[in-house]
PDB file of C-alpha atoms in Angstrom:
ATOM      1  CA  MET A   9     170.038 205.595  21.340  1.00 74.00           C
ATOM      2  CA  THR A  10     172.138 208.386  22.984  1.00 87.00           C
ATOM      3  CA  LEU A  11     171.103 209.342  26.076  1.00 93.00           C
ATOM      4  CA  LYS A  12     170.500 212.999  26.468  1.00 95.00           C
ATOM      5  CA  ASP A  13     173.665 214.877  28.262  1.00 96.00           C
ATOM      6  CA  ASP A  14     171.697 215.869  31.526  1.00 97.00           C
ATOM      7  CA  ILE A  15     170.989 211.647  31.751  1.00 97.00           C
ATOM      8  CA  LYS A  16     173.660 211.059  31.685  1.00 97.00           C
ATOM      9  CA  ALA A  17     175.216 213.425  34.458  1.00 97.00           C
ATOM     10  CA  ARG A  18     172.148 212.743  36.877  1.00 98.00           C
ATOM     11  CA  ILE A  19     173.126 208.258  36.465  1.00 98.00           C
ATOM     12  CA  GLN A  20     177.029 209.585  37.066  1.00 98.00           C
ATOM     13  CA  THR A  21     175.701 211.652  40.284  1.00 97.00           C
ATOM     14  CA  ASP A  22     173.436 208.668  41.713  1.00 98.00           C
ATOM     15  CA  PHE A  23     174.319 206.052  40.659  1.00 98.00           C
ATOM     16  CA  GLY A  24     178.438 207.166  41.372  1.00 97.00           C
ATOM     17  CA  ALA A  25     181.120 204.087  41.135  1.00 97.00           C
ATOM     18  CA  ASN A  26     178.134 201.646  39.005  1.00 98.00           C
ATOM     19  CA  ALA A  27     176.729 204.521  36.977  1.00 97.00           C
ATOM     20  CA  ASP A  28     178.432 202.876  34.014  1.00 97.00           C
ATOM     21  CA  LYS A  29     176.165 199.321  35.640  1.00 98.00           C
ATOM     22  CA  ALA A  30     173.575 201.539  35.657  1.00 98.00           C
ATOM     23  CA  THR A  31     173.514 202.689  31.392  1.00 97.00           C
ATOM     24  CA  THR A  32     174.152 198.768  30.356  1.00 97.00           C
ATOM     25  CA  MET A  33     171.084 198.093  32.405  1.00 97.00           C
ATOM     26  CA  LEU A  34     169.349 200.788  30.818  1.00 96.00           C
ATOM     27  CA  PHE A  35     170.733 199.537  27.239  1.00 95.00           C
ATOM     28  CA  ASP A  36     169.790 196.797  27.724  1.00 95.00           C
ATOM     29  CA  ALA A  37     165.644 197.053  28.284  1.00 95.00           C
ATOM     30  CA  ILE A  38     165.829 199.551  26.057  1.00 94.00           C
ATOM     31  CA  ASN A  39     167.482 196.839  23.469  1.00 93.00           C
ATOM     32  CA  LYS A  40     164.422 194.161  24.139  1.00 93.00           C
ATOM     33  CA  VAL A  41     161.549 196.989  24.291  1.00 92.00           C
ATOM     34  CA  ASP A  42     161.675 199.794  22.182  1.00 89.00           C
ATOM     35  CA  TYR A  43     159.131 202.301  23.914  1.00 88.00           C
ATOM     36  CA  LEU A  44     161.069 202.265  27.361  1.00 91.00           C
ATOM     37  CA  LYS A  45     163.304 204.652  24.930  1.00 91.00           C
ATOM     38  CA  THR A  46     162.073 207.721  25.110  1.00 95.00           C
ATOM     39  CA  ASP A  47     163.877 210.887  27.301  1.00 96.00           C
ATOM     40  CA  ARG A  48     160.487 211.163  29.751  1.00 96.00           C
ATOM     41  CA  VAL A  49     160.799 207.351  30.803  1.00 97.00           C
ATOM     42  CA  ILE A  50     164.232 206.699  30.935  1.00 97.00           C
ATOM     43  CA  ARG A  51     164.044 209.780  33.457  1.00 97.00           C
ATOM     44  CA  CYS A  52     161.546 208.730  35.348  1.00 97.00           C
ATOM     45  CA  ILE A  53     163.517 205.355  35.607  1.00 98.00           C
ATOM     46  CA  VAL A  54     166.602 207.481  36.988  1.00 98.00           C
ATOM     47  CA  PHE A  55     164.678 209.508  39.508  1.00 97.00           C
ATOM     48  CA  LEU A  56     162.975 206.465  41.247  1.00 98.00           C
ATOM     49  CA  ALA A  57     165.862 204.387  41.197  1.00 98.00           C
ATOM     50  CA  ASN A  58     167.563 207.177  43.496  1.00 97.00           C
ATOM     51  CA  GLY A  59     171.728 205.769  43.095  1.00 97.00           C
ATOM     52  CA  ASP A  60     170.233 202.475  44.000  1.00 97.00           C
ATOM     53  CA  LEU A  61     170.407 199.137  41.025  1.00 98.00           C
ATOM     54  CA  THR A  62     167.797 197.375  42.272  1.00 98.00           C
ATOM     55  CA  ASP A  63     165.682 199.677  42.017  1.00 98.00           C
ATOM     56  CA  LEU A  64     166.617 200.769  38.758  1.00 98.00           C
ATOM     57  CA  SER A  65     165.801 197.155  38.192  1.00 97.00           C
ATOM     58  CA  LYS A  66     162.765 196.814  39.764  1.00 98.00           C
ATOM     59  CA  TYR A  67     161.503 200.461  37.823  1.00 97.00           C
ATOM     60  CA  ILE A  68     162.888 198.962  34.725  1.00 97.00           C
ATOM     61  CA  GLU A  69     160.910 196.256  34.260  1.00 96.00           C
ATOM     62  CA  THR A  70     158.021 198.917  35.372  1.00 96.00           C
ATOM     63  CA  ALA A  71     158.094 200.556  33.042  1.00 96.00           C
ATOM     64  CA  THR A  72     157.870 197.495  30.245  1.00 95.00           C
ATOM     65  CA  PHE A  73     155.616 196.050  31.650  1.00 94.00           C
ATOM     66  CA  ASP A  74     153.192 199.931  31.406  1.00 94.00           C
ATOM     67  CA  THR A  75     155.236 202.665  31.372  1.00 94.00           C
ATOM     68  CA  ARG A  76     152.659 205.236  32.962  1.00 94.00           C
ATOM     69  CA  ASP A  77     152.723 203.465  36.610  1.00 95.00           C
ATOM     70  CA  VAL A  78     156.437 204.837  36.904  1.00 97.00           C
ATOM     71  CA  MET A  79     154.991 208.174  35.407  1.00 95.00           C
ATOM     72  CA  LEU A  80     153.020 209.015  37.623  1.00 93.00           C
ATOM     73  CA  TRP A  81     154.967 208.254  40.555  1.00 94.00           C
ATOM     74  CA  ALA A  82     157.957 210.490  39.208  1.00 96.00           C
ATOM     75  CA  GLU A  83     156.140 213.488  38.243  1.00 95.00           C
ATOM     76  CA  TYR A  84     153.183 212.827  40.581  1.00 91.00           C
ATOM     77  CA  GLU A  85     152.249 213.446  44.542  1.00 88.00           C
ATOM     78  CA  LYS A  86     149.326 211.704  45.756  1.00 82.00           C
ATOM     79  CA  LEU A  87     147.926 214.520  48.287  1.00 79.00           C
ATOM     80  CA  SER A  88     144.787 213.081  50.151  1.00 74.00           C
ATOM     81  CA  ASP A  89     143.299 210.013  48.846  1.00 69.00           C
ATOM     82  CA  ASP A  90     144.228 207.308  46.226  1.00 68.00           C
ATOM     83  CA  LEU A  91     143.106 209.399  43.647  1.00 72.00           C
ATOM     84  CA  ASN A  92     143.749 212.643  44.798  1.00 78.00           C
ATOM     85  CA  TYR A  93     147.656 213.508  42.723  1.00 82.00           C
ATOM     86  CA  LYS A  94     149.168 216.914  41.620  1.00 86.00           C
ATOM     87  CA  ARG A  95     151.800 216.880  38.956  1.00 89.00           C
ATOM     88  CA  LYS A  96     154.733 218.231  40.538  1.00 92.00           C
ATOM     89  CA  ARG A  97     157.474 217.542  37.446  1.00 94.00           C
ATOM     90  CA  ASP A  98     157.184 217.159  34.104  1.00 93.00           C
ATOM     91  CA  PHE A  99     160.623 214.699  32.678  1.00 95.00           C
ATOM     92  CA  ASN A 100     159.416 216.057  29.182  1.00 93.00           C
ATOM     93  CA  LYS A 101     162.325 218.702  31.079  1.00 94.00           C
ATOM     94  CA  THR A 102     165.912 217.816  31.383  1.00 94.00           C
ATOM     95  CA  PHE A 103     166.337 217.523  36.086  1.00 94.00           C
ATOM     96  CA  ASP A 104     166.876 220.528  36.018  1.00 92.00           C
ATOM     97  CA  GLU A 105     163.781 222.178  34.034  1.00 91.00           C
ATOM     98  CA  CYS A 106     161.306 219.137  34.956  1.00 91.00           C
ATOM     99  CA  THR A 107     159.717 221.474  38.199  1.00 86.00           C
ATOM    100  CA  SER A 108     159.476 224.972  36.629  1.00 84.00           C
ATOM    101  CA  ASN A 109     156.241 225.466  34.839  1.00 76.00           C
ATOM    102  CA  VAL A 110     154.526 222.543  35.945  1.00 74.00           C
ATOM    103  CA  LYS A 111     151.082 222.073  33.784  1.00 76.00           C
ATOM    104  CA  GLU A 112     148.633 219.308  35.059  1.00 68.00           C
TER     105      GLU A 112
END
């Protein structure tokens, strides 16, 4: 699998000197769990990790169990109560485009 250009750029920006390690961690996970290889799931994991390898590992593990968790946490923001969320990002789109024209 080859990562999309926006994902590679975001990993480089967020992880800096650890970008190669982060990429390796993602590829290792994808090779073990095939359903992690969607661009949306990868973008969600990278977004949530925010440049921290420990968090990257945590979100990879979470996505391995259930990808819906990382998609919810990355794309939605909680409004007033536990069951009230609004979609703020769509990681089916690139990082630059993910906040434009977001549909529920």
